[in-house]
Short mmCIF file of C-alpha atoms and ligand atoms in Angstrom, two decimals:
data_model
loop_
_atom_site.label_atom_id
_atom_site.label_comp_id
_atom_site.label_asym_id
_atom_site.label_seq_id
_atom_site.Cartn_x
_atom_site.Cartn_y
_atom_site.Cartn_z
CA MET A 1 43.79 -94.85 54.88
CA THR A 2 40.63 -96.49 53.76
CA GLY A 3 39.47 -97.60 50.28
CA ASN A 4 37.54 -94.39 49.92
CA HIS A 5 40.63 -92.24 49.31
CA ASN A 6 41.14 -93.93 45.88
CA ARG A 7 38.12 -92.03 44.70
CA CYS A 8 39.25 -88.67 46.19
CA ILE A 9 40.68 -86.00 43.92
CA LYS A 10 43.86 -84.74 45.83
CA VAL A 11 44.47 -81.01 45.80
CA SER A 12 48.22 -81.70 45.36
CA GLU A 13 47.48 -83.22 41.98
CA THR A 14 44.99 -80.83 40.64
CA ARG A 15 46.62 -77.68 42.09
CA ILE A 16 43.17 -76.05 42.08
CA CYS A 17 41.38 -74.30 44.97
CA THR A 18 38.11 -76.36 45.88
CA PHE A 19 36.41 -73.14 46.85
CA CYS A 20 37.06 -70.50 44.10
CA TYR A 21 38.87 -72.79 41.56
CA SER A 22 41.87 -70.54 41.51
CA CYS A 23 45.27 -71.98 40.68
CA LYS A 24 47.14 -69.95 43.24
CA ILE A 25 47.35 -72.41 46.06
CA ILE A 26 50.37 -72.94 48.22
CA LYS A 27 51.51 -75.45 50.85
CA ASN A 28 50.44 -74.35 54.45
CA GLY A 29 52.08 -76.64 57.03
CA HIS A 30 50.72 -79.97 58.41
CA THR A 31 47.89 -80.99 60.68
CA LYS A 32 48.55 -82.72 63.98
CA THR A 33 48.12 -86.06 62.16
CA GLY A 34 50.71 -85.16 59.49
CA LYS A 35 48.42 -84.31 56.47
CA GLN A 36 49.53 -81.51 54.14
CA GLN A 37 47.47 -78.42 54.44
CA HIS A 38 47.12 -75.85 51.55
CA ILE A 39 45.93 -72.32 51.55
CA CYS A 40 44.43 -70.39 48.54
CA LYS A 41 46.17 -66.93 47.94
CA GLN A 42 42.98 -65.82 46.07
CA CYS A 43 40.26 -66.60 48.63
CA ASN A 44 42.44 -67.38 51.78
CA HIS A 45 40.65 -70.76 52.37
CA ARG A 46 42.73 -73.37 54.01
CA PHE A 47 42.04 -76.97 53.25
CA LEU A 48 43.71 -80.47 53.29
CA ASN A 49 45.09 -82.42 50.54
CA TYR A 50 42.44 -84.92 51.17
CA TYR A 51 39.75 -85.70 53.88
CA SER A 52 39.39 -88.94 55.81
CA TYR A 53 35.75 -88.36 56.64
CA ASN A 54 32.94 -88.42 54.14
CA ALA A 55 31.19 -85.49 56.00
CA TYR A 56 33.81 -83.10 54.64
CA ARG A 57 33.26 -84.12 51.05
CA LYS A 58 32.20 -81.02 48.88
CA ASP A 59 29.26 -82.77 47.42
CA ILE A 60 27.88 -84.15 50.65
CA ASP A 61 25.29 -81.38 51.15
CA PHE A 62 23.84 -81.98 47.68
CA LEU A 63 23.69 -85.79 48.43
CA ILE A 64 21.89 -85.04 51.66
CA ILE A 65 19.33 -82.86 49.94
CA GLN A 66 18.60 -85.42 47.23
CA LEU A 67 18.17 -88.26 49.81
CA ILE A 68 15.85 -86.22 51.93
CA LYS A 69 13.79 -85.39 48.85
CA GLU A 70 13.62 -89.22 48.31
CA GLY A 71 12.11 -89.61 51.70
CA LEU A 72 14.89 -91.42 53.41
CA GLY A 73 15.08 -91.14 57.20
CA ILE A 74 18.06 -89.74 59.30
CA ARG A 75 19.57 -93.17 60.04
CA SER A 76 19.21 -94.35 56.50
CA ILE A 77 20.94 -91.35 54.98
CA ALA A 78 23.65 -91.60 57.74
CA ARG A 79 24.12 -95.33 56.69
CA VAL A 80 24.17 -94.62 53.00
CA LEU A 81 26.56 -91.69 53.21
CA ASN A 82 28.68 -93.29 55.88
CA ILE A 83 28.59 -90.45 58.29
CA SER A 84 27.24 -90.17 61.81
CA THR A 85 23.71 -89.19 62.66
CA THR A 86 24.92 -86.39 64.70
CA THR A 87 26.91 -84.98 61.89
CA LEU A 88 24.09 -85.40 59.52
CA LEU A 89 21.68 -83.44 61.91
CA LYS A 90 24.18 -80.65 62.09
CA ARG A 91 24.49 -80.63 58.30
CA ILE A 92 20.76 -80.56 57.88
CA LEU A 93 20.41 -77.58 60.22
CA ASP A 94 23.24 -75.76 58.29
CA ILE A 95 21.37 -76.46 55.07
CA ALA A 96 18.11 -75.34 56.42
CA GLY A 97 19.65 -72.11 57.74
CA ASN A 98 20.82 -71.25 54.23
CA ILE A 99 17.44 -71.55 52.68
CA ARG A 100 16.22 -68.19 51.54
CA SER A 101 12.38 -67.64 51.10
CA PRO A 102 11.38 -67.71 47.37
CA VAL A 103 10.14 -64.71 45.50
CA LEU A 104 6.31 -65.19 45.11
CA SER A 105 5.09 -63.51 41.93
CA PHE A 106 1.46 -62.46 41.38
CA GLY A 107 -0.63 -64.06 38.65
CA LYS A 108 0.91 -67.66 39.30
CA THR A 109 -0.87 -70.66 40.69
CA TYR A 110 0.50 -72.43 43.77
CA GLU A 111 -0.47 -75.66 45.26
CA VAL A 112 -0.93 -75.09 49.08
CA ASP A 113 -1.21 -77.63 51.73
CA GLU A 114 -1.00 -77.66 55.56
CA MET A 115 -0.53 -80.04 58.44
CA ARG A 116 -1.29 -79.58 62.02
CA PHE A 117 0.79 -81.31 64.60
CA PHE A 118 1.75 -81.21 68.35
CA ILE A 119 5.17 -80.83 70.00
CA ARG A 120 5.21 -83.02 73.14
CA LYS A 121 1.69 -82.18 74.26
CA LYS A 122 -1.65 -81.35 72.68
CA SER A 123 -1.54 -77.71 74.22
CA ASN A 124 1.38 -76.99 72.00
CA PRO A 125 0.00 -77.16 68.36
CA MET A 126 2.10 -76.25 65.41
CA TRP A 127 1.17 -75.73 61.80
CA LEU A 128 3.29 -76.69 58.84
CA THR A 129 2.27 -75.09 55.52
CA TYR A 130 3.75 -75.16 52.17
CA ALA A 131 3.04 -73.60 48.78
CA MET A 132 4.58 -75.09 45.69
CA ASP A 133 4.75 -73.94 42.12
CA LYS A 134 3.42 -77.12 40.33
CA THR A 135 5.39 -76.23 36.98
CA THR A 136 8.81 -75.76 38.51
CA LEU A 137 8.27 -77.85 41.78
CA SER A 138 9.99 -75.09 43.88
ZN1 ZN B 201 40.44 -70.25 46.57
#
């Protein structure tokens, strides 16, 4: 157990599901390493009393998004959050996969910019284009 666990909120103390915030959680066996597992009778999610790795913290995705917005690189974010670069890259792909395209409405003004770049060779050009609503920054 490292020092990080002192900051953790243990499920056994709160008795609240971390996914649906229901109080209907019961014990559900142990892991191979002997950690207590719980299951939520409301949403059927299984989870541990506490997690040893920072990558499983519930707020980690939010922190990753914030640090990317601040312009930190992959290795910097991995160092700051104390997770591996491989895990971080997988998380970023997960987060990117869950992004839905925004609803564009008529009569609004958007700031548009584009950038042309090449993948591996000059004969493989790609375009990156973004449109942003200046008032909401979304
Ligand atoms: Zn639940």
